[in-house]
Short mmCIF file of C-alpha atoms and ligand atoms in Angstrom, two decimals:
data_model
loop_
_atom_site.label_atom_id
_atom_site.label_comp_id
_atom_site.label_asym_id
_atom_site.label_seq_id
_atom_site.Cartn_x
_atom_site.Cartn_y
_atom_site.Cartn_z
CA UNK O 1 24.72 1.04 -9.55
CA UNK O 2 23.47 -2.28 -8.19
CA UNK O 3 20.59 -1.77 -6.21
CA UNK O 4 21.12 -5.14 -4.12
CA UNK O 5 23.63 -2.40 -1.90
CA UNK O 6 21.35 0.33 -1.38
CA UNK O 7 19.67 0.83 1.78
CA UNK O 8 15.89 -0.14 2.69
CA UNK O 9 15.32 4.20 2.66
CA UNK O 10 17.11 5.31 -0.08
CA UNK O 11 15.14 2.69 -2.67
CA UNK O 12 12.00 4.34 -0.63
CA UNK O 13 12.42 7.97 -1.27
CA UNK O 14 15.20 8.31 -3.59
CA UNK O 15 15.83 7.50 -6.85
CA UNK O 16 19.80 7.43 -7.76
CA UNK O 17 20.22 5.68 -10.52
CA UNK O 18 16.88 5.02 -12.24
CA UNK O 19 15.27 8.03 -10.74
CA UNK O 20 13.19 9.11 -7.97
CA UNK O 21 10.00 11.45 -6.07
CA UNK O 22 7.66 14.57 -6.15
CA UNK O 23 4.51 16.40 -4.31
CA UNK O 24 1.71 18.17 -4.22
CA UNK O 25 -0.77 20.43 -2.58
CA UNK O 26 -4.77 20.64 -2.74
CA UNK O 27 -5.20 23.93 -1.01
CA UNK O 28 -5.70 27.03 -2.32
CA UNK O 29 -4.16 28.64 -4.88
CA UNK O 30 -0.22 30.22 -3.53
CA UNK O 31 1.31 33.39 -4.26
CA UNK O 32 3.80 32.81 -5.71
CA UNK O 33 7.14 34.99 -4.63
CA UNK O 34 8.44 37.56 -6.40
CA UNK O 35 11.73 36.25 -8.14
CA UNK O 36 13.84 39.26 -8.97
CA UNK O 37 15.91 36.50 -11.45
CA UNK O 38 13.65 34.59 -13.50
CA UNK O 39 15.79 33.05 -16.03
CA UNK O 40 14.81 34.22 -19.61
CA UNK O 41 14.26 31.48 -21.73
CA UNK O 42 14.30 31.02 -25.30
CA UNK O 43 11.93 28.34 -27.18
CA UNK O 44 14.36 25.79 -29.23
CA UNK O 45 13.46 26.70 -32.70
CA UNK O 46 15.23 23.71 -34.15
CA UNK O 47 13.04 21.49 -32.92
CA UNK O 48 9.70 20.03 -34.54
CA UNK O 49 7.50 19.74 -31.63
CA UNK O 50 4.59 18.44 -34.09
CA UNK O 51 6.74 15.75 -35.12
CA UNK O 52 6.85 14.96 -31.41
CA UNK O 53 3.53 15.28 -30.89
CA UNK O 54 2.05 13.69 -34.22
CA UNK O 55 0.59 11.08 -32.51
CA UNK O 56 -1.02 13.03 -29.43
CA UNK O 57 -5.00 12.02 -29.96
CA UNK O 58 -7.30 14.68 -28.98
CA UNK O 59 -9.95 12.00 -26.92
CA UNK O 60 -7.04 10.34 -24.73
CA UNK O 61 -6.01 11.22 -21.22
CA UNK O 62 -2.79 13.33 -21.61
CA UNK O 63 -0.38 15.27 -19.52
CA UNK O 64 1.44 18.34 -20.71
CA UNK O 65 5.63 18.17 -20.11
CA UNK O 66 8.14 21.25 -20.55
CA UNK O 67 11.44 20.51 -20.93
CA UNK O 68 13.78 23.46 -19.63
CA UNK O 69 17.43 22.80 -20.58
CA UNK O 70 20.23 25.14 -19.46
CA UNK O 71 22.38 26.61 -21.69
CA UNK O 72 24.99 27.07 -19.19
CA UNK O 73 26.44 24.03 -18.20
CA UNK O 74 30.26 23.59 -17.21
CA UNK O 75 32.08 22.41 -20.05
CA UNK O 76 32.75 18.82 -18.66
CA UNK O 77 29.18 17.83 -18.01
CA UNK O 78 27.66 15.52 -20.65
CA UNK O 79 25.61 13.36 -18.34
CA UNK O 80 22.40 15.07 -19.90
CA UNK O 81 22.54 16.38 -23.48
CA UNK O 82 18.81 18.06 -25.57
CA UNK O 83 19.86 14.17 -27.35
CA UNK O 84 19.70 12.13 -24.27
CA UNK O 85 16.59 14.39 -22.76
CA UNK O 86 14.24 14.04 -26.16
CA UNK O 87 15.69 10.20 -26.58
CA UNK O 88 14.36 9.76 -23.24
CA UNK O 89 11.19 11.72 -23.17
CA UNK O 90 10.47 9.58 -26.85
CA UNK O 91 11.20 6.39 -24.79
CA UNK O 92 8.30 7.58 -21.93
CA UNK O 93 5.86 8.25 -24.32
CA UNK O 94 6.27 4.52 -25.62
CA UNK O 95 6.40 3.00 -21.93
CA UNK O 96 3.56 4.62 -21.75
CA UNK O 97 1.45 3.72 -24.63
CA UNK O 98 -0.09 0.75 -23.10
CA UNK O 99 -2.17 2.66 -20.41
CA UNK O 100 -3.46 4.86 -22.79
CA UNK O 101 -1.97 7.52 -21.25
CA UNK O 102 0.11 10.45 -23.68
CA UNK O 103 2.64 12.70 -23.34
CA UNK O 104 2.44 15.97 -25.17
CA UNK O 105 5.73 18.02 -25.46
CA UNK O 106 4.61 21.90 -24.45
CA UNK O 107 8.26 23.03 -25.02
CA UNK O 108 12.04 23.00 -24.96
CA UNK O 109 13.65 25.79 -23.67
CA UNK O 110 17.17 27.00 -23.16
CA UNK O 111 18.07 29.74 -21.23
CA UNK O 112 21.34 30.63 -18.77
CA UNK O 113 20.35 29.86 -15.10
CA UNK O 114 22.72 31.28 -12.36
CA UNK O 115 25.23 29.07 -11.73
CA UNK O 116 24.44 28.40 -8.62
CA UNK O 117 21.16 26.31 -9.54
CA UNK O 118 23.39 23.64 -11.37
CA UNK O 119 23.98 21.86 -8.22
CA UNK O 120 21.33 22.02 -5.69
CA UNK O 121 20.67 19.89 -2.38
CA UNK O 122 16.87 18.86 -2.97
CA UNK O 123 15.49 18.99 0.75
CA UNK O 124 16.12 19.36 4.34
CA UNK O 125 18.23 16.59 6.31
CA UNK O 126 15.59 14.68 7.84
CA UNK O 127 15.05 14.56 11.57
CA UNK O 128 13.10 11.47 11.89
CA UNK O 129 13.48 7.87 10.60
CA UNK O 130 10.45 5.48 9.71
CA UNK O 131 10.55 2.84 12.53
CA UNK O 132 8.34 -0.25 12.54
CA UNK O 133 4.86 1.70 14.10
CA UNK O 134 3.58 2.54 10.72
CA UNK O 135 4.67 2.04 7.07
CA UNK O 136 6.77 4.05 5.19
CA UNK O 137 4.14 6.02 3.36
CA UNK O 138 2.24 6.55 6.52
CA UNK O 139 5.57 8.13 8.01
CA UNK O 140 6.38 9.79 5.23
CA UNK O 141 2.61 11.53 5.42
CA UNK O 142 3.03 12.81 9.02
CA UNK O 143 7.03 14.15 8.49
CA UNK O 144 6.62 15.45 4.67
CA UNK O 145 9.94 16.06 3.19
CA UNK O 146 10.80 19.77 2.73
CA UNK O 147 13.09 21.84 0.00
CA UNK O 148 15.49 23.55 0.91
CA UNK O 149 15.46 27.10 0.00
CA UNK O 150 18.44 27.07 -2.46
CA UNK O 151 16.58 24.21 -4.46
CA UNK O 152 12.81 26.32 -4.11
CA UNK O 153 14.73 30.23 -5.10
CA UNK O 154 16.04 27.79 -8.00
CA UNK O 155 12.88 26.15 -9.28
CA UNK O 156 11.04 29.96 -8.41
CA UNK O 157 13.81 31.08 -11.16
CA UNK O 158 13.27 28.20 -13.43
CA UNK O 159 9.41 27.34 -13.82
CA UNK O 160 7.94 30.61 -15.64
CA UNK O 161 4.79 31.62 -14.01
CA UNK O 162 1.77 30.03 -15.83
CA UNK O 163 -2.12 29.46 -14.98
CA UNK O 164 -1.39 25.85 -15.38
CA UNK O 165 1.72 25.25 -13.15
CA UNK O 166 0.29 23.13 -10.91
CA UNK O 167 -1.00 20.53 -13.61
CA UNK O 168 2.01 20.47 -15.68
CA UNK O 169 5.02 18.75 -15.99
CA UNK O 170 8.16 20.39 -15.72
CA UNK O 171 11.75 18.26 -16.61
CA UNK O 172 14.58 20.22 -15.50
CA UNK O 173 18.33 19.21 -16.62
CA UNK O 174 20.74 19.90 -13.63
CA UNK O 175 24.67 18.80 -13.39
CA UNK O 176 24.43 17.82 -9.80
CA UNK O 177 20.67 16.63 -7.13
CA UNK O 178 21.86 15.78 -3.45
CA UNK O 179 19.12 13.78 -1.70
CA UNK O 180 19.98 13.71 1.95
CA UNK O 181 18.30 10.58 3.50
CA UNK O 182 18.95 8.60 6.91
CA UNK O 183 19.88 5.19 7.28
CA UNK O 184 20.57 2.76 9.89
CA UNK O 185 24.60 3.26 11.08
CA UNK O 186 24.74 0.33 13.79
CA UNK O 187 22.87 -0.76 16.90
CA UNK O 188 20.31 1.95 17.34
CA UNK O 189 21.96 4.93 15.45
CA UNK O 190 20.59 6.34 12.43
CA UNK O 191 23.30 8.77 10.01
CA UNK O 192 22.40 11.26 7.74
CA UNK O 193 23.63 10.02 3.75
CA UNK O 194 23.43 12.05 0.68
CA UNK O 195 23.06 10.74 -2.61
CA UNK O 196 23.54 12.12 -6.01
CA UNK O 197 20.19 11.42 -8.02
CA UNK O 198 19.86 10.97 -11.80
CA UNK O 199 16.44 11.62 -11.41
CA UNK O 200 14.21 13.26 -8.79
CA UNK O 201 10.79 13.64 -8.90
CA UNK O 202 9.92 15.29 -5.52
CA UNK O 203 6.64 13.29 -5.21
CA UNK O 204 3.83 14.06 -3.68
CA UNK O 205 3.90 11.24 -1.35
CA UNK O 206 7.22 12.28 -0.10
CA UNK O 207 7.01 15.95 0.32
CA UNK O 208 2.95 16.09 0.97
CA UNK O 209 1.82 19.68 2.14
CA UNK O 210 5.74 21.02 1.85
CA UNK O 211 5.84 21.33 -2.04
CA UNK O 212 4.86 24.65 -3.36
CA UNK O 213 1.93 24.34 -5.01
CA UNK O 214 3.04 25.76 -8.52
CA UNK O 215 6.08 23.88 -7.86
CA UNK O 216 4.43 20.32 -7.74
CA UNK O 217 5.19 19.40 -11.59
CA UNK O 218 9.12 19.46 -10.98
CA UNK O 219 11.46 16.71 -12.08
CA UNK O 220 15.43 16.96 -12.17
CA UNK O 221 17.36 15.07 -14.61
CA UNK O 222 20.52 14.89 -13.98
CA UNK O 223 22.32 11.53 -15.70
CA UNK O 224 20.94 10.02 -19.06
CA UNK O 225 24.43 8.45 -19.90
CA UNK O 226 23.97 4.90 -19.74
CA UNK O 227 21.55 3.07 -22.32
CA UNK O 228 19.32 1.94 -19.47
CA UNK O 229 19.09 5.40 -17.87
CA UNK O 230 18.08 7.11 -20.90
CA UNK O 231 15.43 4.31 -21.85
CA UNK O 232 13.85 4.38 -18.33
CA UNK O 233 14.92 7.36 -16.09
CA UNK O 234 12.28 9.80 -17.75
CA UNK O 235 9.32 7.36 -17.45
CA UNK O 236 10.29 6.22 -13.85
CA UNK O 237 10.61 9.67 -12.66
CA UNK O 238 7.38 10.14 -14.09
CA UNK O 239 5.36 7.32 -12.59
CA UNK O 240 6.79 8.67 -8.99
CA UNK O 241 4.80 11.47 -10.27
CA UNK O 242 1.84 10.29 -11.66
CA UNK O 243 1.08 6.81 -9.70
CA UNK O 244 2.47 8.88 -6.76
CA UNK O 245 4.37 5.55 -5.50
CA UNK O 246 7.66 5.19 -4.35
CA UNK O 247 9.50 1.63 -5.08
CA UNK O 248 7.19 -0.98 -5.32
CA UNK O 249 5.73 -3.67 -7.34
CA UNK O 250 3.17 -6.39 -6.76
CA UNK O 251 4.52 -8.15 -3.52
CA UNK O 252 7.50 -5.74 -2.75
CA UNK O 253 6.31 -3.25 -0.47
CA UNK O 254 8.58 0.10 -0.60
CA UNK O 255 11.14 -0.27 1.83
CA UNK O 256 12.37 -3.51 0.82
CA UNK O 257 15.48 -4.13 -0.83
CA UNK O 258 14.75 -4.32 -4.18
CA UNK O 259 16.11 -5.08 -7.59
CA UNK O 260 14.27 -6.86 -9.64
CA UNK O 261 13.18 -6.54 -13.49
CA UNK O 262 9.34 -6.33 -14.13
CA UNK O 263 7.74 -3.12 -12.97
CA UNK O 264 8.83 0.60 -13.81
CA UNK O 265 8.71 1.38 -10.47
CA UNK O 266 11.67 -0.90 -9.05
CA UNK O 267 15.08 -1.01 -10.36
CA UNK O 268 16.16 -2.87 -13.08
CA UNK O 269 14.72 -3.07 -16.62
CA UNK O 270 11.01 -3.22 -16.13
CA UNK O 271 8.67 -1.29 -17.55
CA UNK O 272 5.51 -2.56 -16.58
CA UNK O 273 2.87 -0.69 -15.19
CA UNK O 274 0.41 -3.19 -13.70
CA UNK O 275 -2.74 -3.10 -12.78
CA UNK O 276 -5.49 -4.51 -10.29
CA UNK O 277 -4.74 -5.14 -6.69
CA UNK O 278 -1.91 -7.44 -7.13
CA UNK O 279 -0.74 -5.07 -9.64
CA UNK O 280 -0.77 -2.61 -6.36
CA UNK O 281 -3.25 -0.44 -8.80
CA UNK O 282 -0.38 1.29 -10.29
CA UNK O 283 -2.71 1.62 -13.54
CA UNK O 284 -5.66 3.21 -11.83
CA UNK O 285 -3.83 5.40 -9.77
CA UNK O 286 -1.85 6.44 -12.68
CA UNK O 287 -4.81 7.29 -14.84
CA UNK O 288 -6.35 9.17 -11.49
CA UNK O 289 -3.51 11.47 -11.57
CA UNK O 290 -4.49 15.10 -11.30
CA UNK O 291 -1.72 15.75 -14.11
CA UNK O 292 -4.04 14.51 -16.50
CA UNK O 293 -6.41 16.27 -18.65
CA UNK O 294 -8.95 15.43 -21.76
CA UNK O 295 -10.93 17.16 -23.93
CA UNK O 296 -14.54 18.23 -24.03
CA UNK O 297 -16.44 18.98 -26.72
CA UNK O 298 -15.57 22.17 -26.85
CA UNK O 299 -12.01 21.63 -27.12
CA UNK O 300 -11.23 22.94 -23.27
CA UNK O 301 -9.33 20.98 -21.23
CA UNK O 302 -10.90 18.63 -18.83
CA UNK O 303 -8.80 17.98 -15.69
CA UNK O 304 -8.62 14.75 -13.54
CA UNK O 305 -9.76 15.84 -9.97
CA UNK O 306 -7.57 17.55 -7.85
CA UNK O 307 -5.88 15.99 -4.73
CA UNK O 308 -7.55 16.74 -1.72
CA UNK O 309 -4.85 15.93 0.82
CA UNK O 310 -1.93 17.36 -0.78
CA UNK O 311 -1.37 14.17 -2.74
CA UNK O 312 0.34 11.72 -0.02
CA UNK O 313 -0.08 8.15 -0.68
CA UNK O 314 -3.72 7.59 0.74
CA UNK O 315 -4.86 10.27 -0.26
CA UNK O 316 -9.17 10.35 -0.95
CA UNK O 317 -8.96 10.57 -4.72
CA UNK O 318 -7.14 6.87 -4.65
CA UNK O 319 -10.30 5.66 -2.82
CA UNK O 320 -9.55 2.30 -2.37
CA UNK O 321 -6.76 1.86 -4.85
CA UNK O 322 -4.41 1.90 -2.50
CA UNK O 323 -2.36 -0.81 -0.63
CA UNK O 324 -2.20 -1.08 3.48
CA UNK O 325 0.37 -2.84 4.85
CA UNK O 326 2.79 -2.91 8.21
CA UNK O 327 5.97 -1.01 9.03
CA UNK O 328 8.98 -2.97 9.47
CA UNK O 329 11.47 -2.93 12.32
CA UNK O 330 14.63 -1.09 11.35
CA UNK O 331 16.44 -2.48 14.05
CA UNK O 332 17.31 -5.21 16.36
CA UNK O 333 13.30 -5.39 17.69
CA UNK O 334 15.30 -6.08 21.22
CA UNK O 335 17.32 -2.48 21.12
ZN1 LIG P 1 12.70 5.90 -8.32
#
């Protein structure tokens, strides 16, 4: 879809076509609910996952990614296939590469989900739009996006229990992710849009102190069909994640209109993750992430601090990689 016709909010928090956003949460530890309908996976057999993983290096920063892959999907949906989803994660791990950053492959599971989980509405309708007092990031801090219950009693279903679920990556195929999102109608009247996401990362930035804890790892993937999709759409969704930005690069705040090739993070073809403070620090926050583990000596994993704000945009651990900048008016400034 050409990105030159989306609106300023739905390149900010959304992520149609290429992708999208996630969250986390640096509190204590939740209980998690009882789920009387966890789905019962089954490991994929068929696949080599040390072929995948030949060249993980023990010393590098790494982050750990399930893939769970329903088994039950209606007959006519081929927008994700176990193909596209490996062809895809493959293509991350090389986007990737440069920062020094790895992918491991934990698993691939398949496993029949009630059918009701194949097409979920991520989050709430929001209530209140960003407006030109602070920036979008800023807004998005105070009014944190929020699941809706159908999408959390589907990823309680989905994500086995595991010490680790809030450091790990979890890549969900779905048929069908509504985003609800507002946008400007006319004069000074804002309307309530959906869109149907390829990719969703529910970012921390976006849904702040909202996201379950052991939740914070999700990512739907929901379309891998076109060549540029599958190439990108897994490592986009994933810098949401792990930068914890929304659409942005260099001089292109998020909330611009923006389609440009160059950076991962904006639409197009980019894949560059840049660094510095023109490069909006996407490197160092990236390698800050507190998905990201090493080694020690002893061959225990070594985590990246945890957030201590539930992971919005300023959050401390970015220090001062971060970038501050003005709202803009959404409207006529004379309304
Ligand atoms: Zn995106």
């Amino acid at each position: 879809m050409n990105a030159k016709k989306l609106p300023l909010l739905f390149l900010l928090i959304i992520c149609v076509a290429l992708s999208s956003c996630q969250s986390g949460d640096s509190g204590t530890k939740e209980v998690r609910p009882a789920i009387a309908s966890l789905v019962k996976w089954q490991e994929l057999d068929t696949l080599s996952l040390d072929r995948i993983n030949a060249n993980v290096e023990a010393g590098k920063p790494t982050v750990d990614v399930g893939i769970y892959f329903p088994s039950n999907f209606d007959p006519d949906y081929k927008k994700v296939t176990m193909a596209s989803m490996l062809e895809s994660f493959l293509a991350a791990k090389e986007i990737y590469k440069p920062t020094g950053l790895q992918l491991n492959l934990l698993f691939v599971k398949t496993g029949e989900i009630d059918p009701s989980y194949l097409a979920i509405q991520a989050n709430e309708v929001p209530g209140v739009p960003v407006t030109e007092y602070v920036n979008t990031y800023e807004h998005m801090e105070r009014h944190p996006a929020r699941l809706t219950g159908h999408a959390r009693e589907a990823f309680d279903a989905i994500v086995e229990p595991d010490s680790q679920n809030d450091r790990t990556i979890y890549l969900i195929a779905l048929q069908d992710v509504f985003y609800p999102f507002l946008e400007v109608s006319e004069g000074r009247n804002w309307t309530v849009k959906s869109v149907r996401t390829g990719g969703l990362s529910f970012p921390t930035y976006s849904y702040g102190k909202n996201l379950p804890r052991h939740l914070r790892g999700v990512i739907t993937i929901s379309n891998l069909s076109r060549g540029d999709r599958s190439r990108r759409t897994i490592a986009h969704e994933l810098g949401h994640k792990l930068m914890n930005v929304s659409h942005e690069y260099r001089e292109t705040h998020p909330g611009h209109e923006v389609y440009a090739d160059g950076g991962l993070m904006l639409y197009g073809n980019g894949e560059e993750i840049p660094s510095g403070k023109e490069g909006r620090w996407h490197l160092e926050r990236l390698l800050l992430s507190p998905f990201i583990y090493t080694f020690d000596a002893d061959g225990s994993k070594v985590w990246n601090e945890d957030y201590q704000n539930n992971g919005h945009y300023y959050d401390p651990i970015y220090g001062d990689k971060v970038v501050r900048f003005k709202g803009v008016p959404p409207i006529d400034p004379n309304w």
